Amino acid sequence: MWKWLHPYANPEVSYHFTGKILPWLGALATLFLSIGIIWALAFAPADYQQGDSFRIFYVHVPAASLSMGIYFGMAIAAFTSMVWQFKLADASAAAMAPVGAIFTAIALITGAAWGKPMWGTWWIWDARLTSELILLFLYLGVIALHNAFEDKNLAGKAAGILTLVGVINLPIIKYSVEWWNTLHQGSTVSKLGKPSMSIDMLWPFVFCFIGFALLVATIICIRFRSEILTRNSIRPWVRTLVSEHLSKHIAQEKNNAI
Amino acid sequence: MSVNQATSLTPPLISVTNLTCIREERLLFDQLNIEINAGDIVQVEGPNGSGKTSLLRILSGLSQPFEGEVFFNQQLISQSREEFHQDLLYLGHLPGVKGEMSAAENLSFNLTLQGAPNNAVNIEKTLSAVNLTGFEDSLASHLSAGQHRRISLARLYKSTAKIWILDEPFTAIDKQGVRALELLFKAHIKQGGCVILTTHQDLLTFEPEQVKKITLDYVFD
Amino acid sequence: MSIANLSYRAVFSLVLKRDLTIAMRHKDDIINPLLFFVIVVTLFPLGIGPEAQTLSRIAPGIIWVAALLSTLLSLDRLFKSDHDDGSLEQMLLSPHPVFILVLAKIVAHWLITGLPLILIAPLLAVLLHLNEQSYGALMLTLLLGTPVLSLLGAIGVGLTVGIKKGGVLLSLLVLPLYIPVLIFATSAIDTAALGLPYSGQLAIIAALFIGSLTLAPFAVGAALKVSTN
Amino acid sequence: MNPRRKKRLTIVASILIGISVVAGLVLYALSQNIDLFYTPSEITQGKKDSGVKPSIGQRIRIGGLVVPNSVKRDPDNLKVSFRLSDMKMPIIFDVSDPMITVYYEGILPDLFREGQGIVANGSLARGPAGELRIEASEVLAKHDENYMPAELADAAGKDYKKLEYSDKQLDSKN
Amino acid sequence: MQFDSFSAFLNMGGYGFYVWLSFGVSAALIAGLLFSSLTSHTKVIKQIGARQQRENKLRQVRKNRQNSTTNNPNEETQ
């Protein structure tokens, strides 16, 4: 079952493969994001209740769901690396952590900027916000652990353990805060009646969401490639690649000088 | 590189295949192959920082190599951990002696943990074998570094393990002590055990050809 | 071969006895976290003001946060000294499963730091004018919750024991993991103060306790293998 | 059974027992109603299962629906009062419904409006006529997950005007 | 187009500060991340290159030494 995956488990192959798809990912991300953001800012209708502040939605919601999604991906990578001793999985987890942290921070900041005019406060200790904040702490812990070990392989394993412990912790925290502070008492405190999101608001959201997802994929790809290089720095293919790259660089500088 | 292939009829006690070790992004050794049989005494040599300690830690299962496998009785050590550790005695740079416990308590705990038989009488005997008579009940924190080392070396006298992996066992030990240890090694390999050690001194009680050597040097390719 | 087949119970009590002996001869380990706990708790009335009503409202939070911090402070001793003198290596190389040794060390840690804390907590609660109805809840949550602190903390120490400046990193890793215990414990005590049943919160803390008791020793074992590499 | 097998079995069995105990405890906890949240009817009549009533002066958190036409604002300052009722469908009230009046001074969140669910933190007090009231220190409105343009909201007959504040009211705070 | 003028666009119906704060902070954070990711890739390549050069130099030194003593060049001997 895993056989077809095997060629991609080779660091060299995946380095070159990600190098090939990277420009396409980047171009698609730019396309979707520019359409989505312009549509969201200038053309989407304002919400009947929240007015134009509703436009924050187009950054906030994709960032929040991607921050969770990236953590989930990181946990899967940690699990694969632990069970199947799959070194590339560690590299991908290391590539995901900073991206996830930044998107969690974006979700928190945009959430606060939206909450201030709408709820009347920058911050509420409710289930979603608190668990998102803990998610940020977990990301920071994982990053700190990655940096604390000199040996990247060990760092990957240690961070993997923390990631998996965090996965169990996240739903507990979400649930615990729901009990402790019941501002989000689901159906009872929400408005009555159920009009779904109107279609001319939904389309820009779809574009924004796909655009952000592609952007995340692009950045993870870039970081993943650097991680592969650091972890395989003694391999001959990395050596030749580096020397080729450097000689090209030197030639370019000479050209510039002339 | 093999140390001894003459006795290929009996399977080697420890064998190592394609061992590669990287520390701090530096290649310490590459594609190392070793076979160690019962009755071998192996000395690992090399300049400082050439990976002697790393090799011993990988052999004992404390560290994982970048690549390659270590087998004990032709089984991966990660898969036969309990059997392997039952037959292994590893003494690293650190003596593993608690300052808050007396010499006798330290030895007794270490022996019991390892599963070696012990009681108050033979603990005292063992400690006297390493010249610690009279210090049995003093707290280890009141003893010197050399005495700490001797407490940890005392375990060798009671060990039932076949494989001894010793990282610089002679540091802080006087000449007489070194001689006693070497005699102990001799008895151990005669009984079908093996000793793997690092030391900067020559093993004087052994014939030079009796000691197998693994020489590590800086590798770049 | 047969000699080494010590039962799990024998190995467990061997390590437990050793750690308790060491702690008894090195009393700082017991007294310092306890003193820290007491001092942190007494700082709050000085900082907030001695108003009984305010204090009684925030008492559960103060006691729990102080317990959390003093546990964090004492965590360092859990594996650090063993790592520094090489006994940790020897334990990892013993023929016994690592989780049983780890569990014994964690239990010893709790007996040394958690238990004295529970014993002194009611006295401090008096100083903080804790609501009378809440004492039962306070004791029960501490009894079930402090072992969770030791168990989860051990994972953090296991991960950072090989790192030179692991102290700050340890709190970054461990404190987020402590949040559920804090929330449910203070919620239980608050609910008890209102005279409402708090068995739900208590059940969750018990679940956290049993869950971390079964899973944490394995996580710590894996973490120690990584960080002593 | 050989001792190694036996040991392994003990480990697996204890993990399984541990996990099932955890599951049992969580299920038990879920069956218990945990909240620190009072609805107006619970303040007057006590919690449904335990019958516990909050006492005067106690800090509580109340959640409910802002009763239409109950919002009274002082034209000179930021004082406001409104009545809260239990959530119910449709939003039609009669005199017998339990309601609690909330007093608050400050700027209400933009999403605050009549017929909307809100949460207020404050303390329970007794008014001049002996009735229960809440003196709120904080009023929070939750936004819902439904978004629509104003035209659609008009068609659906939604009330979406946000509160306006005069300069005089805003000045009174200082 | 939802807005009549550019200033109305900037004002965002009174929520300009919050909307532009959100979009601005997000854009800045993502740009920073993207920039650091791109530079870290070239940094890694340069680091590996530097180490390679250092090792080449060491190898050269060793070769010279070995030539002068004409020792067996095997790295691991029995």
Tab-separated table of N, CA, C and O in Angstrom, chain C residues 2-99:
chain	number	residue	atom	x	y	z
C	2	SER	N	17.479	-15.841	35.278
C	2	SER	CA	16.273	-15.766	36.087
C	2	SER	C	16.390	-14.695	37.176
C	2	SER	O	15.394	-14.119	37.582
C	3	ILE	N	17.615	-14.405	37.600
C	3	ILE	CA	17.802	-13.458	38.693
C	3	ILE	C	17.271	-12.072	38.327
C	3	ILE	O	16.777	-11.356	39.175
C	4	ALA	N	17.399	-11.712	37.057
C	4	ALA	CA	17.030	-10.359	36.670
C	4	ALA	C	15.538	-10.197	36.523
C	4	ALA	O	15.050	-9.099	36.313
C	5	ASN	N	14.807	-11.287	36.627
C	5	ASN	CA	13.375	-11.167	36.434
C	5	ASN	C	12.692	-10.661	37.684
C	5	ASN	O	11.793	-11.299	38.227
C	6	LEU	N	13.099	-9.515	38.142
C	6	LEU	CA	12.402	-8.859	39.234
C	6	LEU	C	11.006	-8.536	38.757
C	6	LEU	O	10.804	-8.175	37.612
C	7	SER	N	10.039	-8.654	39.653
C	7	SER	CA	8.685	-8.300	39.252
C	7	SER	C	8.607	-6.781	39.118
C	7	SER	O	9.444	-6.043	39.648
C	8	TYR	N	7.593	-6.338	38.394
C	8	TYR	CA	7.408	-4.890	38.216
C	8	TYR	C	7.271	-4.207	39.573
C	8	TYR	O	7.785	-3.119	39.790
C	9	ARG	N	6.563	-4.899	40.475
C	9	ARG	CA	6.332	-4.281	41.767
C	9	ARG	C	7.657	-4.086	42.513
C	9	ARG	O	7.896	-3.063	43.134
C	10	ALA	N	8.536	-5.106	42.411
C	10	ALA	CA	9.822	-5.015	43.102
C	10	ALA	C	10.658	-3.864	42.550
C	10	ALA	O	11.244	-3.090	43.311
C	11	VAL	N	10.687	-3.725	41.217
C	11	VAL	CA	11.450	-2.642	40.605
C	11	VAL	C	10.867	-1.299	41.034
C	11	VAL	O	11.587	-0.373	41.413
C	12	PHE	N	9.538	-1.229	40.983
C	12	PHE	CA	8.853	0.009	41.344
C	12	PHE	C	9.220	0.416	42.770
C	12	PHE	O	9.638	1.551	43.024
C	13	SER	N	9.124	-0.520	43.702
C	13	SER	CA	9.378	-0.135	45.106
C	13	SER	C	10.862	0.135	45.331
C	13	SER	O	11.215	0.972	46.156
C	14	LEU	N	11.721	-0.544	44.557
C	14	LEU	CA	13.160	-0.282	44.691
C	14	LEU	C	13.475	1.183	44.360
C	14	LEU	O	14.131	1.890	45.132
C	15	VAL	N	12.959	1.633	43.208
C	15	VAL	CA	13.242	3.003	42.772
C	15	VAL	C	12.538	4.012	43.678
C	15	VAL	O	13.106	5.042	44.039
C	16	LEU	N	11.314	3.675	44.054
C	16	LEU	CA	10.561	4.587	44.925
C	16	LEU	C	11.308	4.794	46.242
C	16	LEU	O	11.499	5.922	46.706
C	17	LYS	N	11.774	3.655	46.824
C	17	LYS	CA	12.475	3.733	48.100
C	17	LYS	C	13.737	4.578	47.960
C	17	LYS	O	14.054	5.403	48.812
C	18	ARG	N	14.448	4.356	46.858
C	18	ARG	CA	15.691	5.109	46.632
C	18	ARG	C	15.404	6.606	46.576
C	18	ARG	O	16.062	7.402	47.256
C	19	ASP	N	14.402	7.005	45.787
C	19	ASP	CA	14.125	8.435	45.635
C	19	ASP	C	13.665	9.054	46.950
C	19	ASP	O	14.016	10.192	47.263
C	20	LEU	N	12.867	8.295	47.713
C	20	LEU	CA	12.409	8.834	48.990
C	20	LEU	C	13.576	8.969	49.958
C	20	LEU	O	13.669	9.967	50.682
C	21	THR	N	14.489	7.979	49.955
C	21	THR	CA	15.663	8.074	50.823
C	21	THR	C	16.460	9.324	50.495
C	21	THR	O	16.857	10.090	51.380
C	22	ILE	N	16.682	9.529	49.195
C	22	ILE	CA	17.459	10.701	48.786
C	22	ILE	C	16.774	11.982	49.238
C	22	ILE	O	17.412	12.898	49.766
C	23	ALA	N	15.456	12.028	49.061
C	23	ALA	CA	14.733	13.251	49.439
C	23	ALA	C	14.796	13.476	50.943
C	23	ALA	O	14.957	14.612	51.400
C	24	MET	N	14.700	12.404	51.715
C	24	MET	CA	14.735	12.562	53.160
C	24	MET	C	16.101	13.058	53.643
C	24	MET	O	16.206	13.761	54.636
C	25	ARG	N	17.143	12.683	52.904
C	25	ARG	CA	18.478	13.142	53.319
C	25	ARG	C	18.795	14.514	52.752
C	25	ARG	O	19.810	15.113	53.069
C	26	HIS	N	17.955	14.968	51.831
C	26	HIS	CA	18.222	16.235	51.150
C	26	HIS	C	16.959	17.048	51.298
C	26	HIS	O	16.229	17.272	50.332
C	27	LYS	N	16.680	17.487	52.531
C	27	LYS	CA	15.341	17.974	52.858
C	27	LYS	C	14.929	19.228	52.086
C	27	LYS	O	13.754	19.542	51.997
C	28	ASP	N	15.894	19.928	51.526
C	28	ASP	CA	15.568	21.123	50.729
C	28	ASP	C	14.498	20.825	49.693
C	28	ASP	O	13.630	21.646	49.416
C	29	ASP	N	14.600	19.628	49.098
C	29	ASP	CA	13.670	19.265	48.033
C	29	ASP	C	12.238	19.267	48.503
C	29	ASP	O	11.312	19.524	47.742
C	30	ILE	N	12.050	18.945	49.792
C	30	ILE	CA	10.683	18.912	50.315
C	30	ILE	C	10.285	20.296	50.792
C	30	ILE	O	9.192	20.767	50.527
C	31	ILE	N	11.200	20.962	51.483
C	31	ILE	CA	10.837	22.205	52.158
C	31	ILE	C	10.724	23.380	51.187
C	31	ILE	O	9.779	24.169	51.260
C	32	ASN	N	11.647	23.487	50.258
C	32	ASN	CA	11.658	24.671	49.395
C	32	ASN	C	10.379	24.870	48.577
C	32	ASN	O	9.823	25.978	48.603
C	33	PRO	N	9.894	23.858	47.867
C	33	PRO	CA	8.647	24.091	47.118
C	33	PRO	C	7.488	24.432	48.043
C	33	PRO	O	6.637	25.257	47.702
C	34	LEU	N	7.488	23.817	49.230
C	34	LEU	CA	6.410	24.078	50.175
C	34	LEU	C	6.455	25.530	50.646
C	34	LEU	O	5.443	26.229	50.687
C	35	LEU	N	7.670	25.998	50.974
C	35	LEU	CA	7.836	27.393	51.385
C	35	LEU	C	7.409	28.327	50.268
C	35	LEU	O	6.724	29.322	50.490
C	36	PHE	N	7.809	27.995	49.072
C	36	PHE	CA	7.429	28.801	47.912
C	36	PHE	C	5.910	28.898	47.821
C	36	PHE	O	5.350	29.982	47.630
C	37	PHE	N	5.257	27.758	47.978
C	37	PHE	CA	3.798	27.699	47.918
C	37	PHE	C	3.181	28.641	48.954
C	37	PHE	O	2.324	29.474	48.641
C	38	VAL	N	3.672	28.531	50.175
C	38	VAL	CA	3.130	29.356	51.259
C	38	VAL	C	3.366	30.835	50.969
C	38	VAL	O	2.463	31.673	51.101
C	39	ILE	N	4.568	31.169	50.513
C	39	ILE	CA	4.892	32.577	50.296
C	39	ILE	C	4.068	33.160	49.157
C	39	ILE	O	3.520	34.265	49.270
C	40	VAL	N	3.929	32.413	48.072
C	40	VAL	CA	3.126	32.921	46.953
C	40	VAL	C	1.698	33.189	47.414
C	40	VAL	O	1.111	34.219	47.099
C	41	VAL	N	1.146	32.242	48.175
C	41	VAL	CA	-0.234	32.424	48.634
C	41	VAL	C	-0.351	33.652	49.525
C	41	VAL	O	-1.293	34.431	49.399
C	42	THR	N	0.628	33.860	50.409
C	42	THR	CA	0.508	35.010	51.304
C	42	THR	C	0.767	36.330	50.581
C	42	THR	O	0.388	37.381	51.072
C	43	LEU	N	1.394	36.274	49.414
C	43	LEU	CA	1.629	37.517	48.670
C	43	LEU	C	0.330	38.125	48.169
C	43	LEU	O	0.197	39.345	48.086
C	44	PHE	N	-0.644	37.284	47.854
C	44	PHE	CA	-1.857	37.802	47.220
C	44	PHE	C	-2.645	38.756	48.115
C	44	PHE	O	-3.002	39.842	47.658
C	45	PRO	N	-2.914	38.384	49.365
C	45	PRO	CA	-3.631	39.350	50.210
C	45	PRO	C	-2.872	40.667	50.320
C	45	PRO	O	-3.486	41.743	50.381
C	46	LEU	N	-1.540	40.608	50.318
C	46	LEU	CA	-0.760	41.842	50.404
C	46	LEU	C	-0.907	42.658	49.131
C	46	LEU	O	-0.978	43.884	49.162
C	47	GLY	N	-0.950	41.975	48.006
C	47	GLY	CA	-1.031	42.698	46.742
C	47	GLY	C	-2.421	43.190	46.424
C	47	GLY	O	-2.605	44.261	45.863
C	48	ILE	N	-3.431	42.421	46.794
C	48	ILE	CA	-4.794	42.746	46.385
C	48	ILE	C	-5.513	43.536	47.452
C	48	ILE	O	-6.418	44.318	47.171
C	49	GLY	N	-5.113	43.339	48.708
C	49	GLY	CA	-5.825	44.000	49.796
C	49	GLY	C	-6.523	42.935	50.594
C	49	GLY	O	-6.904	41.890	50.065
C	50	PRO	N	-6.678	43.192	51.884
C	50	PRO	CA	-7.155	42.154	52.799
C	50	PRO	C	-8.663	41.971	52.800
C	50	PRO	O	-9.186	41.305	53.679
C	51	GLU	N	-9.379	42.552	51.842
C	51	GLU	CA	-10.831	42.483	51.870
C	51	GLU	C	-11.308	41.031	51.777
C	51	GLU	O	-11.013	40.326	50.801
C	52	ALA	N	-12.034	40.571	52.772
C	52	ALA	CA	-12.374	39.148	52.866
C	52	ALA	C	-13.182	38.675	51.669
C	52	ALA	O	-12.969	37.581	51.161
C	53	GLN	N	-14.109	39.531	51.205
C	53	GLN	CA	-14.996	39.085	50.128
C	53	GLN	C	-14.215	38.830	48.837
C	53	GLN	O	-14.405	37.821	48.167
C	54	THR	N	-13.344	39.780	48.507
C	54	THR	CA	-12.528	39.617	47.291
C	54	THR	C	-11.667	38.368	47.404
C	54	THR	O	-11.592	37.565	46.491
C	55	LEU	N	-11.019	38.234	48.572
C	55	LEU	CA	-10.110	37.107	48.748
C	55	LEU	C	-10.842	35.784	48.629
C	55	LEU	O	-10.366	34.865	47.969
C	56	SER	N	-12.011	35.695	49.246
C	56	SER	CA	-12.694	34.409	49.219
C	56	SER	C	-13.117	34.069	47.786
C	56	SER	O	-13.209	32.912	47.420
C	57	ARG	N	-13.365	35.105	46.992
C	57	ARG	CA	-13.774	34.827	45.621
C	57	ARG	C	-12.592	34.292	44.795
C	57	ARG	O	-12.761	33.440	43.944
C	58	ILE	N	-11.401	34.831	45.054
C	58	ILE	CA	-10.280	34.405	44.214
C	58	ILE	C	-9.414	33.336	44.886
C	58	ILE	O	-8.456	32.861	44.294
C	59	ALA	N	-9.798	32.926	46.110
C	59	ALA	CA	-8.974	31.949	46.835
C	59	ALA	C	-8.697	30.668	46.043
C	59	ALA	O	-7.551	30.219	45.999
C	60	PRO	N	-9.708	30.048	45.406
C	60	PRO	CA	-9.412	28.807	44.675
C	60	PRO	C	-8.339	29.024	43.611
C	60	PRO	O	-7.404	28.225	43.492
C	61	GLY	N	-8.491	30.141	42.900
C	61	GLY	CA	-7.511	30.445	41.856
C	61	GLY	C	-6.124	30.625	42.437
C	61	GLY	O	-5.144	30.081	41.913
C	62	ILE	N	-6.016	31.373	43.549
C	62	ILE	CA	-4.700	31.632	44.145
C	62	ILE	C	-4.043	30.325	44.560
C	62	ILE	O	-2.896	30.040	44.220
C	63	ILE	N	-4.810	29.494	45.307
C	63	ILE	CA	-4.214	28.256	45.817
C	63	ILE	C	-3.777	27.368	44.661
C	63	ILE	O	-2.675	26.817	44.657
C	64	TRP	N	-4.604	27.301	43.632
C	64	TRP	CA	-4.256	26.416	42.526
C	64	TRP	C	-3.094	26.937	41.706
C	64	TRP	O	-2.217	26.174	41.303
C	65	VAL	N	-3.094	28.240	41.460
C	65	VAL	CA	-1.971	28.786	40.690
C	65	VAL	C	-0.664	28.611	41.456
C	65	VAL	O	0.365	28.232	40.898
C	66	ALA	N	-0.734	28.840	42.794
C	66	ALA	CA	0.479	28.680	43.596
C	66	ALA	C	0.937	27.221	43.584
C	66	ALA	O	2.137	26.934	43.478
C	67	ALA	N	-0.029	26.281	43.670
C	67	ALA	CA	0.322	24.861	43.634
C	67	ALA	C	1.005	24.511	42.318
C	67	ALA	O	2.006	23.788	42.268
C	68	LEU	N	0.445	25.074	41.243
C	68	LEU	CA	0.977	24.841	39.904
C	68	LEU	C	2.424	25.341	39.796
C	68	LEU	O	3.309	24.643	39.300
C	69	LEU	N	2.645	26.561	40.308
C	69	LEU	CA	3.986	27.142	40.194
C	69	LEU	C	4.982	26.386	41.054
C	69	LEU	O	6.123	26.160	40.649
C	70	SER	N	4.554	25.985	42.275
C	70	SER	CA	5.526	25.314	43.129
C	70	SER	C	5.850	23.926	42.577
C	70	SER	O	6.988	23.464	42.695
C	71	THR	N	4.854	23.283	41.958
C	71	THR	CA	5.157	22.005	41.296
C	71	THR	C	6.163	22.225	40.174
C	71	THR	O	7.127	21.467	40.015
C	72	LEU	N	5.925	23.276	39.400
C	72	LEU	CA	6.820	23.585	38.282
C	72	LEU	C	8.250	23.795	38.783
C	72	LEU	O	9.214	23.334	38.180
C	73	LEU	N	8.330	24.471	39.927
C	73	LEU	CA	9.652	24.757	40.496
C	73	LEU	C	10.373	23.479	40.900
C	73	LEU	O	11.589	23.346	40.736
C	74	SER	N	9.588	22.528	41.434
C	74	SER	CA	10.221	21.307	41.943
C	74	SER	C	10.478	20.290	40.845
C	74	SER	O	11.213	19.330	41.048
C	75	LEU	N	9.848	20.480	39.673
C	75	LEU	CA	9.970	19.492	38.598
C	75	LEU	C	11.407	19.244	38.194
C	75	LEU	O	11.795	18.133	37.846
C	76	ASP	N	12.185	20.296	38.250
C	76	ASP	CA	13.555	20.231	37.772
C	76	ASP	C	14.321	19.083	38.417
C	76	ASP	O	15.135	18.437	37.785
C	77	ARG	N	14.020	18.818	39.717
C	77	ARG	CA	14.754	17.790	40.440
C	77	ARG	C	14.398	16.388	39.974
C	77	ARG	O	15.111	15.443	40.262
C	78	LEU	N	13.259	16.269	39.286
C	78	LEU	CA	12.719	14.949	38.961
C	78	LEU	C	13.737	14.077	38.228
C	78	LEU	O	13.960	12.931	38.601
C	79	PHE	N	14.338	14.601	37.162
C	79	PHE	CA	15.335	13.813	36.448
C	79	PHE	C	16.688	14.500	36.364
C	79	PHE	O	17.657	13.899	35.940
C	80	LYS	N	16.718	15.803	36.723
C	80	LYS	CA	17.917	16.578	36.434
C	80	LYS	C	19.144	16.022	37.153
C	80	LYS	O	20.182	15.788	36.548
C	81	SER	N	19.029	15.775	38.479
C	81	SER	CA	20.227	15.352	39.205
C	81	SER	C	20.643	13.956	38.763
C	81	SER	O	21.834	13.658	38.652
C	82	ASP	N	19.653	13.112	38.476
C	82	ASP	CA	19.978	11.772	37.985
C	82	ASP	C	20.677	11.838	36.639
C	82	ASP	O	21.549	11.032	36.334
C	83	HIS	N	20.243	12.819	35.822
C	83	HIS	CA	20.879	12.974	34.514
C	83	HIS	C	22.313	13.456	34.688
C	83	HIS	O	23.221	13.004	34.006
C	84	ASP	N	22.497	14.380	35.650
C	84	ASP	CA	23.814	14.993	35.793
C	84	ASP	C	24.857	14.030	36.344
C	84	ASP	O	26.038	14.160	36.039
C	85	ASP	N	24.439	13.077	37.214
C	85	ASP	CA	25.459	12.181	37.743
C	85	ASP	C	25.481	10.821	37.039
C	85	ASP	O	26.203	9.922	37.460
C	86	GLY	N	24.686	10.659	36.013
C	86	GLY	CA	24.770	9.436	35.215
C	86	GLY	C	23.861	8.321	35.674
C	86	GLY	O	23.826	7.263	35.051
C	87	SER	N	23.106	8.512	36.770
C	87	SER	CA	22.243	7.398	37.189
C	87	SER	C	21.076	7.196	36.230
C	87	SER	O	20.560	6.085	36.118
C	88	LEU	N	20.676	8.285	35.541
C	88	LEU	CA	19.578	8.145	34.590
C	88	LEU	C	19.960	7.183	33.468
C	88	LEU	O	19.182	6.317	33.074
C	89	GLU	N	21.184	7.344	32.984
C	89	GLU	CA	21.715	6.438	31.963
C	89	GLU	C	21.583	4.996	32.409
C	89	GLU	O	21.122	4.131	31.674
C	90	GLN	N	22.038	4.754	33.661
C	90	GLN	CA	22.026	3.394	34.174
C	90	GLN	C	20.605	2.856	34.267
C	90	GLN	O	20.364	1.688	34.004
C	91	MET	N	19.655	3.744	34.605
C	91	MET	CA	18.274	3.280	34.691
C	91	MET	C	17.733	2.933	33.311
C	91	MET	O	17.034	1.950	33.141
C	92	LEU	N	18.076	3.773	32.318
C	92	LEU	CA	17.595	3.496	30.967
C	92	LEU	C	18.207	2.199	30.439
C	92	LEU	O	17.635	1.549	29.572
C	93	LEU	N	19.385	1.824	30.955
C	93	LEU	CA	20.053	0.622	30.484
C	93	LEU	C	19.698	-0.603	31.311
C	93	LEU	O	20.207	-1.682	31.057
C	94	SER	N	18.857	-0.431	32.327
C	94	SER	CA	18.497	-1.592	33.125
C	94	SER	C	17.546	-2.463	32.302
C	94	SER	O	16.876	-1.980	31.402
C	95	PRO	N	17.492	-3.747	32.625
C	95	PRO	CA	16.649	-4.625	31.809
C	95	PRO	C	15.155	-4.440	32.056
C	95	PRO	O	14.367	-5.155	31.481
C	96	HIS	N	14.784	-3.470	32.888
C	96	HIS	CA	13.365	-3.284	33.179
C	96	HIS	C	12.776	-2.223	32.266
C	96	HIS	O	13.468	-1.326	31.834
C	97	PRO	N	11.466	-2.332	31.992
C	97	PRO	CA	10.851	-1.335	31.119
C	97	PRO	C	10.982	0.063	31.729
C	97	PRO	O	10.845	0.226	32.951
C	98	VAL	N	11.227	1.047	30.873
C	98	VAL	CA	11.490	2.395	31.380
C	98	VAL	C	10.269	2.969	32.091
C	98	VAL	O	10.398	3.676	33.087
C	99	PHE	N	9.073	2.623	31.603
C	99	PHE	CA	7.904	3.303	32.159
C	99	PHE	C	7.719	3.003	33.640
C	99	PHE	O	7.250	3.839	34.397
